[in-house]
XYZ file of C-alpha atoms in Angstrom:
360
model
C -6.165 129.192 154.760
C -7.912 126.221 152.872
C -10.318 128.422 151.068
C -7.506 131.120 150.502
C -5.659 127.918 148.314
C -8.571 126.428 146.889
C -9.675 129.913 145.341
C -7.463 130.285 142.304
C -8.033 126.839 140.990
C -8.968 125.902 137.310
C -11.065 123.084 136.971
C -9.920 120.183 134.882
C -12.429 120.965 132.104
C -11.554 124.350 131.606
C -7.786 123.024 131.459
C -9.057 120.902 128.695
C -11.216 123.110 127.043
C -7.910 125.970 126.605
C -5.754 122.904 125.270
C -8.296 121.872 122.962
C -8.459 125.459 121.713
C -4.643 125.798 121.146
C -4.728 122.292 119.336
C -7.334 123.376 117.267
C -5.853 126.760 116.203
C -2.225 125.004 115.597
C -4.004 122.575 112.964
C -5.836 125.615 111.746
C -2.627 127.692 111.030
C -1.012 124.320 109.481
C -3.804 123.822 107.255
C -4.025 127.313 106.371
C -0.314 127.615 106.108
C 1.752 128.153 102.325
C 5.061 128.850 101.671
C 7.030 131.595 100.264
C 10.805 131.398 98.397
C 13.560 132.534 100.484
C 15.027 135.682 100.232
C 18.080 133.649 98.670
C 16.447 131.984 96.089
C 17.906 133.220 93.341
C 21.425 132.709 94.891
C 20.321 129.226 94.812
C 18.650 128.793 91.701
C 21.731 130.002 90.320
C 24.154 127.771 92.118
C 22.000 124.630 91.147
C 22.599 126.107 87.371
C 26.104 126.037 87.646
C 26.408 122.775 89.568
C 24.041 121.577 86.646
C 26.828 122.873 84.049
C 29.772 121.422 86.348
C 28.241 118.216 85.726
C 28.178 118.552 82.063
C 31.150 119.874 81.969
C 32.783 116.406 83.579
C 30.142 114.500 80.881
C 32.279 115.671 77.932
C 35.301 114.880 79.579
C 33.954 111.396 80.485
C 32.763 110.917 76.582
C 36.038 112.144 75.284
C 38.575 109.640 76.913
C 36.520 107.127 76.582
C 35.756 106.496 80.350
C 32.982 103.366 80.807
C 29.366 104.718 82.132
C 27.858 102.215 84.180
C 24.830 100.750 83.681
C 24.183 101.499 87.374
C 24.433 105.214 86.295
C 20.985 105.721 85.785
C 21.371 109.014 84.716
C 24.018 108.370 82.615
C 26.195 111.287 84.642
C 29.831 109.837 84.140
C 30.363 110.380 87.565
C 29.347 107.336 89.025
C 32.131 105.141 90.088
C 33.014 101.520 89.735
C 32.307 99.470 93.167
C 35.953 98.233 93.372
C 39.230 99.702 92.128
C 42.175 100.192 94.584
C 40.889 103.678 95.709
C 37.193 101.811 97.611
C 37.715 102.152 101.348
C 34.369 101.083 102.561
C 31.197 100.452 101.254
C 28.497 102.863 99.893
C 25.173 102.803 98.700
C 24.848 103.666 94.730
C 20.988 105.104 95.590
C 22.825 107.555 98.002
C 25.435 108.333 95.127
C 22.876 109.177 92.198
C 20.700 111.337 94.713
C 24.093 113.504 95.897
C 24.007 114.618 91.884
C 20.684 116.270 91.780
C 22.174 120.071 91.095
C 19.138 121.127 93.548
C 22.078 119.984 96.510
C 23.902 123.333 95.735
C 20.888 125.020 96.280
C 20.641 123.545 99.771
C 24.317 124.804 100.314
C 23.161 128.068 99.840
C 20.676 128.079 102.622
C 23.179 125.931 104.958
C 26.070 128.917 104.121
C 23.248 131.181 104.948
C 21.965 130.044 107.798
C 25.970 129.737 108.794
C 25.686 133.882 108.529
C 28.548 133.876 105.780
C 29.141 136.635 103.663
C 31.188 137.399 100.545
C 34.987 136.635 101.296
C 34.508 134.984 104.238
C 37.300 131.857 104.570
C 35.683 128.233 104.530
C 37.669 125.107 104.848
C 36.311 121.875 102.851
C 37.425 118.362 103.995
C 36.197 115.764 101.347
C 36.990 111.723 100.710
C 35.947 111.281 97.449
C 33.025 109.107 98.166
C 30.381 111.627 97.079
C 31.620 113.618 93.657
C 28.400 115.605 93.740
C 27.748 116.666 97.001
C 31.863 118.666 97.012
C 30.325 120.097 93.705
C 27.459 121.313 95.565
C 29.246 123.051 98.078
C 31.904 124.675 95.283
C 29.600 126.080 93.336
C 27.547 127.031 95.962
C 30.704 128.966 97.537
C 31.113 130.281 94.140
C 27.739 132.051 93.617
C 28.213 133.747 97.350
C 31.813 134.410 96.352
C 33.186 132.717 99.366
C 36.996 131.982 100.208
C 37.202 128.378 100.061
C 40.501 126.180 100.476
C 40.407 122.232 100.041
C 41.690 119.386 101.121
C 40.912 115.829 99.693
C 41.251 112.635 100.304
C 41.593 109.617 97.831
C 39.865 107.132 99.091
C 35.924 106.710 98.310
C 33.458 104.392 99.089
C 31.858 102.345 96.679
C 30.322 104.113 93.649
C 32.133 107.421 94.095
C 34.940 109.111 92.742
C 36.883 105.617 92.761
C 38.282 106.114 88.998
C 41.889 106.443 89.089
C 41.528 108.559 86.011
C 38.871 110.946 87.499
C 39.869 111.425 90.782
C 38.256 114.532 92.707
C 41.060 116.652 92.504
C 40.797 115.696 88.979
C 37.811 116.563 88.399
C 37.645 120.228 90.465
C 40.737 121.068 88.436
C 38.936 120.665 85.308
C 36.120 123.004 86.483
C 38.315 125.656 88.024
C 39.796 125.466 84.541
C 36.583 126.449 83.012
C 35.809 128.874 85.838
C 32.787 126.805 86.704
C 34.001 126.649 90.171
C 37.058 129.061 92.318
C 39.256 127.538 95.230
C 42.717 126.688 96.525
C 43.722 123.451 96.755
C 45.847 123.025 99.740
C 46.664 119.603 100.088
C 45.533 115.493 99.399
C 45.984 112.792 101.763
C 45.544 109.155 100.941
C 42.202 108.291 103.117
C 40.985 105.422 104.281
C 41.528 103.745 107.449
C 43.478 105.972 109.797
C 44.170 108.367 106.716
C 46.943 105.935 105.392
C 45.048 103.868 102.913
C 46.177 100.263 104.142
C 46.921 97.699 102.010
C 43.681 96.383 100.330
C 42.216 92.763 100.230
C 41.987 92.956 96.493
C 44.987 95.044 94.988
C 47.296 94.188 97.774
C 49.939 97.498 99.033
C 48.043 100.506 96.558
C 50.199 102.977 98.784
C 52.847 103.596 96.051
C 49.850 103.842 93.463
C 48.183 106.633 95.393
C 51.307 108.680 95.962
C 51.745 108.744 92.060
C 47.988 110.640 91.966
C 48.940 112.845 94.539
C 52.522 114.064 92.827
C 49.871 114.409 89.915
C 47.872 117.310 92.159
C 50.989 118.652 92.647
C 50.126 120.059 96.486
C 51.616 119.171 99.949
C 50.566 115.484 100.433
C 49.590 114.437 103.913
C 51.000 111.273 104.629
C 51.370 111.434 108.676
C 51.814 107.916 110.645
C 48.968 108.588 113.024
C 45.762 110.343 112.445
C 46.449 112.792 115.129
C 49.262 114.213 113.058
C 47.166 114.507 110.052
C 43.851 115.960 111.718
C 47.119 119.056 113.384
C 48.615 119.240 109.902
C 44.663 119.561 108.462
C 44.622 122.529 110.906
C 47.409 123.969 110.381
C 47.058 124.346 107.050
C 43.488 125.470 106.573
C 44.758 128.202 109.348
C 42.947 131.051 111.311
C 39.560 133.221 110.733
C 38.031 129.884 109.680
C 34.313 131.214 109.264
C 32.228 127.406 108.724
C 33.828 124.118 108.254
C 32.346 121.391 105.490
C 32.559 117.602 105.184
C 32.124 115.820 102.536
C 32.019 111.857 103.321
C 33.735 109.939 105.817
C 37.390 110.801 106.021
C 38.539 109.945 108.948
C 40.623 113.256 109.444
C 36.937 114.754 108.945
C 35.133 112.628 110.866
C 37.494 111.751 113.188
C 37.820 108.309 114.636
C 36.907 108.245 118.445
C 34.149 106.279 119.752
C 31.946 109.747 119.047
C 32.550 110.052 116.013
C 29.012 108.625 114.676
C 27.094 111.417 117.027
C 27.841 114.259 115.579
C 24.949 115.082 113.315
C 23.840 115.611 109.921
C 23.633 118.897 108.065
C 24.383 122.639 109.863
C 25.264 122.259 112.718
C 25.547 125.708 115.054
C 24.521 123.962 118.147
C 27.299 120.538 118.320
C 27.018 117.689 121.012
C 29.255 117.288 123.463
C 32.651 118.048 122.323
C 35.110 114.554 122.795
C 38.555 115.248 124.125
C 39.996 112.671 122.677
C 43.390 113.716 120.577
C 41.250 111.996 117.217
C 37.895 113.212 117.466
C 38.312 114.906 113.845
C 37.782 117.864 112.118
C 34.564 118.381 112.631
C 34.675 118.528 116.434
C 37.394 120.631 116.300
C 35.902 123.207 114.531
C 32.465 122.640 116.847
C 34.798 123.310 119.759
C 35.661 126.400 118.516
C 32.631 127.778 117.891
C 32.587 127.404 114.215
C 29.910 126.334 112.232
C 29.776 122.986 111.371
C 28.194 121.382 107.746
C 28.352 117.526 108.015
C 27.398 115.954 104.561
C 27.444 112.560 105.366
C 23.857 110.741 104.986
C 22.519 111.935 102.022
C 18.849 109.682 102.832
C 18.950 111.978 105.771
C 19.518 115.474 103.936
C 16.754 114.426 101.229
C 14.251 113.830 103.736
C 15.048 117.318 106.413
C 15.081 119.306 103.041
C 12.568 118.024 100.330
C 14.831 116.854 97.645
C 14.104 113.634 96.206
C 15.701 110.218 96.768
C 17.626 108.349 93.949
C 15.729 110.199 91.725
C 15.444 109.353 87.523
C 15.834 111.423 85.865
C 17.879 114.284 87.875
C 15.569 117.614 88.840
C 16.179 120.763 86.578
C 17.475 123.518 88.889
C 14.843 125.258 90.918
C 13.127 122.073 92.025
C 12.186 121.069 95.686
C 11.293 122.274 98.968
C 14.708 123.468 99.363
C 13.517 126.973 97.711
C 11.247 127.451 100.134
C 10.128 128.380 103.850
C 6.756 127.583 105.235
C 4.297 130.168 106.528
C 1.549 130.261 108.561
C -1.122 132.886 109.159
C -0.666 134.746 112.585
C -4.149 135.421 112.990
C -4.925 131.899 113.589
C -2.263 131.223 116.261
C -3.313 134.459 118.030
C -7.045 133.571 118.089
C -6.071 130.345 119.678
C -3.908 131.906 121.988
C -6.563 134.584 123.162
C -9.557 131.853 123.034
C -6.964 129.740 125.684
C -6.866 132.691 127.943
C -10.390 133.534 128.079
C -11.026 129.851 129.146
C -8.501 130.184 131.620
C -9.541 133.139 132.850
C -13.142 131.870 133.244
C -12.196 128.479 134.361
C -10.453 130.592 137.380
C -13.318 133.184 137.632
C -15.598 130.152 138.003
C -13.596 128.471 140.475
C -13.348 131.928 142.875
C -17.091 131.856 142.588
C -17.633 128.022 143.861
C -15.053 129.009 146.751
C -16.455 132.552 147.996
């Protein structure tokens, strides 16, 4: 019976010998490897245009009433925000800001809706604060070139550096590019943001309640104004309604992003395979949708989405459309991996050949 055992074994050279060989023909195939556009590109190329012209767009409105550029907007886009005005909820990074206006992030929307499996006319819901102007341009114009359905609902409030002009709100400024037919979408409602989705009274401008009700009579939709964030996140869902095909946030919102102890787990970018689902009654959006089986697009840390998807950080100046790894999906010749697979198994198989022959 010993023998019978000892027969089929591989010794621990020959073991070694077939790993080395798949090592080697992995770095092989990576070194050999290229890339080729996706079958999309041109979708995206596209969408980064009109994103690119969006911008603009906003530019001549910004230049016409007079509205102050910062000196922290390096590229001189208009649609960087002053730190503090009575619509900053939280803090925000201005590097984070300037990247989310590279045009190349509708590109990137393309490949998430793709990836999503969404076709022309399919309903998407978008839940944006208005802490990051270009990234909820990225995904309208995105929508746009792949003629999706999408209805809105925003938020006031923005972190530092985003869409915290009173005068240029977010619903502001989509309005003025569905006017132009840069971008197509309904509107359904706004809701104050912040803290529990009730925009409490702020250290520096003291109750701004009444202030952001007057901007929302200005949109001229339903405004969500629940007293607990459970009754927004229903009201949210009730509105946005059924056959909801992929679900994107923009930002923090706390209807979005929910509020529970969880709330920082759920990941950046697509997400088709979520963590566990929370059952707490404000988890947000976001897990909602993941509990239903509905894809989820998370634009939150922008750092993050440059890095996964080869866009630049805080770049100046801006990329022209059709710039970054974005385009593109790597390839690797075949060959290579399959001569590294068959060297393995003719190792292994003499490794075991050898090791009958020691025990006959």
């Amino acid at each position: 019976m010993r023998r019978s055992f000892t027969a089929g074994r591989i010794g621990a050279g020959w073991l070694l010998a077939a790993l080395l060989a798949l090592i080697a023909g992995h770095q092989l195939a990576i070194a050999l490897g290229g890339r080729a556009p996706h079958p999309y590109a041109h979708v995206q190329r596209a969408a980064a245009e009109r994103m690119l012209a969006a911008e603009a767009r906003l530019k001549e409105v910004v230049l016409r009433e007079r509205i102050e550029i910062l000196a922290d907007d390096l590229n001189k886009t208009g649609l960087i925000g002053p730190e503090w005005t009575f619509l900053t909820t939280t803090p925000g990074a201005i590097e984070a800001k300037r990247s989310a206006l590279n045009p190349n992030f509708a590109a990137l929307m393309v490949h998430y809706y793709e990836q999503a499996g969404l076709k022309a006319g399919d309903r998407v819901a978008l839940g944006l604060s208005g802490s990051f102007p270009g990234l909820s341009i990225a995904a309208l114009c995105a929508a746009g070139e792949m003629g999706l359905d999408v209805r809105v609902i925003a938020s006031f409030g923005a972190s530092m550096y985003g869409a915290t002009r009173p005068e240029l709100t977010v619903p502001r400024m989509f309005g003025i590019l569905r006017d132009e037919g840069l971008v197509d979408y309904t509107l359904l409602a706004t809701s104050p943001g912040g803290s529990g989705d009730r925009m409490p009274e702020s250290f520096l401008f003291g109750d701004v309640r009444p202030l952001v009700a007057r901007l929302a009579a200005e949109a001229g939709v339903e405004f969500i104004d629940r007293p607990s964030i459970e009754e927004s996140i229903a009201r949210r869902l009730a509105l946005y309604g059924e056959d909801i095909r992929c679900f994107v946030n923009v930002g923090g919102a706390s209807a979005n992003s929910g509020e529970s102890a969880y709330t920082l787990a759920f990941p950046n970018g697509l997400v088709l395979d979520p963590p566990p689902v929370p059952t707490s009654p404000n988890r947000g959006l976001a897990y909602e949708y993941a509990a239903r089986g509905v894809p989820v697009i998370n634009l939150l840390n922008v750092r993050g989405l440059c890095a996964q998807n080869g866009l630049p950080y805080d770049p100046a100046p801006l990329p022209p459309p059709g710039e970054g790894a974005v385009y593109f999906r790597a390839t690797y010749p075949q060959w290579a991996l399959l001569t590294a697979l068959a060297l393995a198994a003719a190792l292994l198989a003499a490794g075991r050949w050898r090791g009958h022959r020691r025990n006959v």
